[in-house]
Short mmCIF file of N, CA, C and O in Angstrom, two decimals:
data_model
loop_
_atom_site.label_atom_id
_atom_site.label_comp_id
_atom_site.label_asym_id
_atom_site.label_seq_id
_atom_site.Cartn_x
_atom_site.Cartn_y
_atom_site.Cartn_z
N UNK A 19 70.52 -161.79 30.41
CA UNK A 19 69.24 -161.32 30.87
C UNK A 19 68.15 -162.19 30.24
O UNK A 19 68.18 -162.54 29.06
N UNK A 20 67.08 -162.53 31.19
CA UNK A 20 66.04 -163.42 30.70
C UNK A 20 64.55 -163.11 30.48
O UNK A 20 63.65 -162.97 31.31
N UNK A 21 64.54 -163.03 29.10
CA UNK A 21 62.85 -162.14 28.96
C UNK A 21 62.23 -163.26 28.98
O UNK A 21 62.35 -164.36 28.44
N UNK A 22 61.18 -162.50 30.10
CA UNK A 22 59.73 -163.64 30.10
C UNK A 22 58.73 -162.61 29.27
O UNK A 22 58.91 -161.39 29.22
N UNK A 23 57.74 -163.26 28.68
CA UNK A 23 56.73 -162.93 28.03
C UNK A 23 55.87 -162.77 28.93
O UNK A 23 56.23 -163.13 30.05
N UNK A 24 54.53 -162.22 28.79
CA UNK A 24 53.48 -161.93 29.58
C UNK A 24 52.83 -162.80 29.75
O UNK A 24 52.08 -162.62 30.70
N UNK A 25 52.67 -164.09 29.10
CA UNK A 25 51.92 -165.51 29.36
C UNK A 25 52.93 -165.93 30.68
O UNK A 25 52.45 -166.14 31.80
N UNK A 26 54.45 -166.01 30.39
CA UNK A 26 54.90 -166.21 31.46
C UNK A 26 54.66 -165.78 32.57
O UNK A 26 54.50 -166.40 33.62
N UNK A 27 54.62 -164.42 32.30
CA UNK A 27 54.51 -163.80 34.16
C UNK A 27 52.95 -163.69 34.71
O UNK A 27 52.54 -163.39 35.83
N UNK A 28 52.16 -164.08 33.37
CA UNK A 28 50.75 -164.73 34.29
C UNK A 28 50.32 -165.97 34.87
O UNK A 28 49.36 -166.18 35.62
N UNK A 29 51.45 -167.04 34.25
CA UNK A 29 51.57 -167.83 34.86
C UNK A 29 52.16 -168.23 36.30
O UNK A 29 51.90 -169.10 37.13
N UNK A 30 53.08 -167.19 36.19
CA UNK A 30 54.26 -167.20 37.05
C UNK A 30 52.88 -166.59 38.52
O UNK A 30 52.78 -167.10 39.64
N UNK A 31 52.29 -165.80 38.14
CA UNK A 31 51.35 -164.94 39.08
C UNK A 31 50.59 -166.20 39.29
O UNK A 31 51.13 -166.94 40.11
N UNK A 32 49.86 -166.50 38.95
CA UNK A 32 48.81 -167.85 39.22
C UNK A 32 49.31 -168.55 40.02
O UNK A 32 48.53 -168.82 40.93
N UNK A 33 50.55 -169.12 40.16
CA UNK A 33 51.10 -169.89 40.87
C UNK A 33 51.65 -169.44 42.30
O UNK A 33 51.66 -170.07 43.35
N UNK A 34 52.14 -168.04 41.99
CA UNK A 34 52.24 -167.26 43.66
C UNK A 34 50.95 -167.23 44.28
O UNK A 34 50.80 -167.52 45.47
N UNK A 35 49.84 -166.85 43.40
CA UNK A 35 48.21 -167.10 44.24
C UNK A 35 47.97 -168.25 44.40
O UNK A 35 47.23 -168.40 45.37
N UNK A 36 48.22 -169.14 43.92
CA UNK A 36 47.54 -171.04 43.96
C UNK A 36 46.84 -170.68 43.51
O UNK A 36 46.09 -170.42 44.45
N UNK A 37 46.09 -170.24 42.25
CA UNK A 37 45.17 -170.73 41.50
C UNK A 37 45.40 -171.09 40.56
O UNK A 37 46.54 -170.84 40.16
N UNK A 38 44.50 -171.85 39.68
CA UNK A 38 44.46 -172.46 38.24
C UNK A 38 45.20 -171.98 37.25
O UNK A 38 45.12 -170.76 37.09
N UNK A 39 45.96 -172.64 36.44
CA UNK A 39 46.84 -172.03 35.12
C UNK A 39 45.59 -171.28 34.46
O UNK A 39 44.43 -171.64 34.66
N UNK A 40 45.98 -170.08 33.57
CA UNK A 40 45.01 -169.34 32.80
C UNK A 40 45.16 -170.44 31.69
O UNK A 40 45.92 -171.37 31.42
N UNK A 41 43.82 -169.75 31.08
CA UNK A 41 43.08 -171.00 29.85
C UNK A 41 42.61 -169.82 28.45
O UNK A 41 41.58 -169.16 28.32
N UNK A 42 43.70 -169.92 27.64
CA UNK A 42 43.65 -169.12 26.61
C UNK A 42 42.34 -169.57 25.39
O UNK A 42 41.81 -170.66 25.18
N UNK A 43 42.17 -168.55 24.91
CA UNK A 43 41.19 -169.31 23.68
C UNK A 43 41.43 -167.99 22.72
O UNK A 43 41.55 -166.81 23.04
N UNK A 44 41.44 -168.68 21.33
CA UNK A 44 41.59 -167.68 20.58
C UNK A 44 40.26 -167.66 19.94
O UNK A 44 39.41 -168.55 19.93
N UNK A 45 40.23 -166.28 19.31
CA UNK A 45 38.78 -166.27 18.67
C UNK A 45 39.06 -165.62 17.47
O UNK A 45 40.22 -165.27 17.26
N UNK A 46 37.86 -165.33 16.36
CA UNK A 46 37.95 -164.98 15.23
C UNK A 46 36.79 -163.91 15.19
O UNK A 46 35.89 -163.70 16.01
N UNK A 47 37.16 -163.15 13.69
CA UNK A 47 36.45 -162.57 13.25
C UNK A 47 36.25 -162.36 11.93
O UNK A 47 36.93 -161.35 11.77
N UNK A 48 35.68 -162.68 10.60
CA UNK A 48 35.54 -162.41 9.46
C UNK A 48 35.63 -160.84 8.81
O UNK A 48 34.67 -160.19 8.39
N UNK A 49 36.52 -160.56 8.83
CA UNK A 49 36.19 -159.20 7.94
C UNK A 49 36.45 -158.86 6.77
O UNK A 49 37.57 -158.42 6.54
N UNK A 50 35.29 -159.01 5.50
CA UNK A 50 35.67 -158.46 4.42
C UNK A 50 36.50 -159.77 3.81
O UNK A 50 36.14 -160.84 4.29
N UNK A 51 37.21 -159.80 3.14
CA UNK A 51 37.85 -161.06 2.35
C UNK A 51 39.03 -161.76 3.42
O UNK A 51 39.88 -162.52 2.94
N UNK A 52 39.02 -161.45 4.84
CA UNK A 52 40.20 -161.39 5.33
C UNK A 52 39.65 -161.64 7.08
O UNK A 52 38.56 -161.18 7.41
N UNK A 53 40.47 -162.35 8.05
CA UNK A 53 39.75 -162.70 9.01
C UNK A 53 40.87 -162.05 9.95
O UNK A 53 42.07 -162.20 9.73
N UNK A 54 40.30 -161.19 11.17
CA UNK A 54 40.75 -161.06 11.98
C UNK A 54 40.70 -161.86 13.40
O UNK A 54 39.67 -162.35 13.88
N UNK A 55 42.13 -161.91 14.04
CA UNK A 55 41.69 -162.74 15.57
C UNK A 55 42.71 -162.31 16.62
O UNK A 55 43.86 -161.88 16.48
N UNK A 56 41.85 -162.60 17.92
CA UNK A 56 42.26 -162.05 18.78
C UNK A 56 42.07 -162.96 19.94
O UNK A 56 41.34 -163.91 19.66
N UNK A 57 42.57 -162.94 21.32
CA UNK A 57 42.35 -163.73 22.30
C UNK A 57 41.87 -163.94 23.29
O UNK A 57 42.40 -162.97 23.85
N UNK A 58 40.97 -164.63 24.49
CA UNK A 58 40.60 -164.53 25.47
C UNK A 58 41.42 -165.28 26.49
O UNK A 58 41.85 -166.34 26.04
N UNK A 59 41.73 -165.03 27.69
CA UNK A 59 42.12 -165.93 28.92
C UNK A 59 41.46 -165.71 30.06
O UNK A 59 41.13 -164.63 30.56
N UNK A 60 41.22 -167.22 30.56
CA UNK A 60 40.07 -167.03 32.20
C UNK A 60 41.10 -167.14 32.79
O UNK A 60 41.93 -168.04 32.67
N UNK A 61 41.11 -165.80 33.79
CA UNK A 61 41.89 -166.77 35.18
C UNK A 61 41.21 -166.25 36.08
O UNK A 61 40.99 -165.04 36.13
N UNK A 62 40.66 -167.33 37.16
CA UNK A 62 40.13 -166.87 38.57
C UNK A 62 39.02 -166.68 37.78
O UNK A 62 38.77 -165.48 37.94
N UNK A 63 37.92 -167.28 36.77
CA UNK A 63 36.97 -167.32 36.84
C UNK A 63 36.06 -165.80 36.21
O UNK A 63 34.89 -165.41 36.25
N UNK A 64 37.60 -165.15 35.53
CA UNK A 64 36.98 -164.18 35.07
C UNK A 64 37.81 -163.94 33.53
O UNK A 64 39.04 -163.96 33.45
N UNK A 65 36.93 -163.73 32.43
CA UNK A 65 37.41 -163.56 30.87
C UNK A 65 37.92 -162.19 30.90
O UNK A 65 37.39 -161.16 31.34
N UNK A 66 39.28 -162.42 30.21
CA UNK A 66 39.65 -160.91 29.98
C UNK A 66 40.26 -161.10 28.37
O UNK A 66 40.83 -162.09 27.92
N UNK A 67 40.02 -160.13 27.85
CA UNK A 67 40.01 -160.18 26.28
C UNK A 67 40.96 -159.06 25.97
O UNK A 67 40.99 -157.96 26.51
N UNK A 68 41.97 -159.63 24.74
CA UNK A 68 42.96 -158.64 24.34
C UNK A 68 42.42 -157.43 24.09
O UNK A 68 41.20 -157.25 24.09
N UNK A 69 43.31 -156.49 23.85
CA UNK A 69 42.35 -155.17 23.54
C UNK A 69 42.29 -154.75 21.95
O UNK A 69 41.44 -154.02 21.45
N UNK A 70 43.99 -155.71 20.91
CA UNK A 70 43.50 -155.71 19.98
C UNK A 70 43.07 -156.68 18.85
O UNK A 70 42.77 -157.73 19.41
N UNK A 71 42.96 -156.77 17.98
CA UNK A 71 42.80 -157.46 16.29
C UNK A 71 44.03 -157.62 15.88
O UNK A 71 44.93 -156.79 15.92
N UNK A 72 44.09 -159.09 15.33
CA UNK A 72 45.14 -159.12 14.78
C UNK A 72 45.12 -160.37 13.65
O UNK A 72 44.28 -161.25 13.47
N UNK A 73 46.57 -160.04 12.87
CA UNK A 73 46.37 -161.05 11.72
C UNK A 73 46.93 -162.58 11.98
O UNK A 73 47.80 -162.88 12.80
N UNK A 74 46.54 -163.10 11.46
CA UNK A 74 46.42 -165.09 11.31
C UNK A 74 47.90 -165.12 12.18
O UNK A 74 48.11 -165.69 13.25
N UNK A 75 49.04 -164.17 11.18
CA UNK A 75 50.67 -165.20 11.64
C UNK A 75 50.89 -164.35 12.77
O UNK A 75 52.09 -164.21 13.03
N UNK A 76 49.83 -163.54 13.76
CA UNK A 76 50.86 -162.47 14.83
C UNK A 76 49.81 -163.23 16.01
O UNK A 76 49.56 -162.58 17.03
N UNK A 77 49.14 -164.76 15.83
CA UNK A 77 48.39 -165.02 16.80
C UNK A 77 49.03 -165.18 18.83
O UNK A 77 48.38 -165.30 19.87
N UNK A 78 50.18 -165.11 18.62
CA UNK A 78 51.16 -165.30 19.73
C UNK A 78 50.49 -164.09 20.47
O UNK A 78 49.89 -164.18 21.54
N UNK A 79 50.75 -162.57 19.54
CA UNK A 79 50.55 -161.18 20.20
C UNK A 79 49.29 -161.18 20.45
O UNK A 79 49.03 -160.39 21.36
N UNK A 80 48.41 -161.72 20.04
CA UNK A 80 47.27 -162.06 20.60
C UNK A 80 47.28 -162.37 22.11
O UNK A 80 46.82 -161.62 22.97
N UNK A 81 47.95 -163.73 22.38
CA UNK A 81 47.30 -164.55 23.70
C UNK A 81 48.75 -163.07 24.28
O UNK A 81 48.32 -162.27 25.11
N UNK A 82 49.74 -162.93 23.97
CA UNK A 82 50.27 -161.98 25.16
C UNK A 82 49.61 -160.96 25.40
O UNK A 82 49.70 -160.54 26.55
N UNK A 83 48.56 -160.05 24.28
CA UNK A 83 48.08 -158.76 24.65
C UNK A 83 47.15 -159.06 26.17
O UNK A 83 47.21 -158.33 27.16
N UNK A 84 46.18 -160.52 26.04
CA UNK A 84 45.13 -161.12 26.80
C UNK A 84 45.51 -160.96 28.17
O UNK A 84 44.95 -160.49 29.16
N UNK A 85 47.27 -161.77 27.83
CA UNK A 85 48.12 -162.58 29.41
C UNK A 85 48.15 -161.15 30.28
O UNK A 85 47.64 -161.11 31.40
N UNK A 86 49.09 -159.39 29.38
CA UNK A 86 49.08 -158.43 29.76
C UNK A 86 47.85 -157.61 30.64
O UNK A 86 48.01 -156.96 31.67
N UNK A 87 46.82 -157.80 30.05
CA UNK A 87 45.32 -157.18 30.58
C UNK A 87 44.99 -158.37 31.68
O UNK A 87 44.43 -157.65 32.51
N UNK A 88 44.96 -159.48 32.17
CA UNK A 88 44.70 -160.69 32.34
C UNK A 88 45.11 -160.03 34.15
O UNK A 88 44.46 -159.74 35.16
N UNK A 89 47.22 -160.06 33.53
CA UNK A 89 47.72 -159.69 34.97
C UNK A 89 47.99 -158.57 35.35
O UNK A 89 48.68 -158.41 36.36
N UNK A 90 47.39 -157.34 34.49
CA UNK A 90 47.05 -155.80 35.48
C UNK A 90 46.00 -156.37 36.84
O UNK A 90 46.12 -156.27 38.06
N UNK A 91 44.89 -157.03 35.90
CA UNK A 91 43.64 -157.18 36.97
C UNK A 91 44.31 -158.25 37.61
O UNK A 91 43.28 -158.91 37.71
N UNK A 92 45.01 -158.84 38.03
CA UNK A 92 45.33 -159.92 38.24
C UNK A 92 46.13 -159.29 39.74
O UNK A 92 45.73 -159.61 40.86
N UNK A 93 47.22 -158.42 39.54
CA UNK A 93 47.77 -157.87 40.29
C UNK A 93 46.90 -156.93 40.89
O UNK A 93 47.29 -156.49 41.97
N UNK A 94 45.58 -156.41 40.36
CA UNK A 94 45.22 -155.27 41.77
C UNK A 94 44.64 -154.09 40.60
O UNK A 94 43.79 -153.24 40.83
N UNK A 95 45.21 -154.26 39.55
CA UNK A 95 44.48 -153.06 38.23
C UNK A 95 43.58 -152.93 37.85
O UNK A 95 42.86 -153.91 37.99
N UNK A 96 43.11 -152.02 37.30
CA UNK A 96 41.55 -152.23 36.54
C UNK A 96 41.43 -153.11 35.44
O UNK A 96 42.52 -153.53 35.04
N UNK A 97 40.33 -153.55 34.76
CA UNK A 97 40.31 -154.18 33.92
C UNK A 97 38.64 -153.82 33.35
O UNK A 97 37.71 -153.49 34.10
N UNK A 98 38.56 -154.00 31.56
CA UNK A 98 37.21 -153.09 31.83
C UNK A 98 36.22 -154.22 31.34
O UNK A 98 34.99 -154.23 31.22
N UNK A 99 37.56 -155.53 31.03
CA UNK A 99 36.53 -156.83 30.70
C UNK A 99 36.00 -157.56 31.88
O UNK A 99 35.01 -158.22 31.59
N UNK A 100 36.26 -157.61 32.84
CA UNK A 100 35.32 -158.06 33.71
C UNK A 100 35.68 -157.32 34.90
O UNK A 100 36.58 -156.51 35.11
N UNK A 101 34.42 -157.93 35.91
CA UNK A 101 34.20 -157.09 37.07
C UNK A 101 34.28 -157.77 38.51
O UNK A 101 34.19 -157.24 39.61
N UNK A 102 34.44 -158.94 38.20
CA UNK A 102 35.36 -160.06 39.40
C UNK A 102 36.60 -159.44 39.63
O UNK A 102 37.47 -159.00 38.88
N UNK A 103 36.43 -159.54 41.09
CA UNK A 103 37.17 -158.99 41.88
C UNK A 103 38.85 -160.12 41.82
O UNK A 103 38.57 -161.31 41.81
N UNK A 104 39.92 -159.91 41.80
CA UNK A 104 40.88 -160.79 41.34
C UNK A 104 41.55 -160.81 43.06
O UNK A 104 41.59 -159.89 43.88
N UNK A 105 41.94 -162.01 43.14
CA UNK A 105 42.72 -162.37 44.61
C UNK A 105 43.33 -161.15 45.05
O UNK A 105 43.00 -160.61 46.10
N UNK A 106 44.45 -160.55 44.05
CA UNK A 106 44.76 -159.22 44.99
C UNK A 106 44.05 -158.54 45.69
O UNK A 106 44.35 -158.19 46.84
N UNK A 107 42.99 -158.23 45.09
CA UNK A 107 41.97 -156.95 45.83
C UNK A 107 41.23 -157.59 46.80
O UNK A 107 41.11 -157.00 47.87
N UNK A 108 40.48 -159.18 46.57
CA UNK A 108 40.13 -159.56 47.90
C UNK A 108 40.53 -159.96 48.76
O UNK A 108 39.73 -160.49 49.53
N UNK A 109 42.10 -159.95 49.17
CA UNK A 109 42.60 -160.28 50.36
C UNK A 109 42.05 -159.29 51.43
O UNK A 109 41.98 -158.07 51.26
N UNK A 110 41.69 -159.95 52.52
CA UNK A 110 41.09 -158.86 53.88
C UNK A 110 42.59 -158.51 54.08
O UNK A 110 43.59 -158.65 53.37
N UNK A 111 42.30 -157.89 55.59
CA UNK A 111 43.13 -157.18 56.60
C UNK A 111 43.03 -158.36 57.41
O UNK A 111 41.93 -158.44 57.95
N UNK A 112 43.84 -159.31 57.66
CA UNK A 112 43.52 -160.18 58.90
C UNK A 112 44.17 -159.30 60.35
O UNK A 112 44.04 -159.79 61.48
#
């Protein structure tokens, strides 16, 4: 059995839509003697941001929490980081 990660299967999604590979960025935060970070990914022109904090060596669970929230909205889900509409939902009725 073959586990894909959630970067995978947002990639894997990007490519069934033809659009652009997602574009991760990690970010930081200073807290107290100790820095927290967490991740962003655009895809389709819209930022969706992990939902949590995390430490220096778990930066991976970072970009997957992002990839996870990324391809709810991605597939048709809500998302509460942005408000671009994602290819699923704007396909018409031809």
């Amino acid at each position: 059995m073959t586990y894909k990660t959630w970067q995978d299967k947002l990639n894997e999604a990007c490519r069934e839509y033809n659009i652009a590979a997602p574009v991760f960025q990690i970010v930081s935060d200073r807290r107290g003697g100790r820095t927290a970070w967490s991740s962003r990914v655009n895809v389709y022109g819209a930022v969706h941001s992990a939902r949590f904090w995390y430490d220096g060596k778990n930066l991976n669970n970072a970009k997957e929490d992002a990839a996870e929230v990324a391809l709810m909205w991605l597939n048709g889900g809500q998302s509460s980081s942005s408000a671009a509409s994602s290819p699923a939902t704007s396909r018409g009725s031809w």
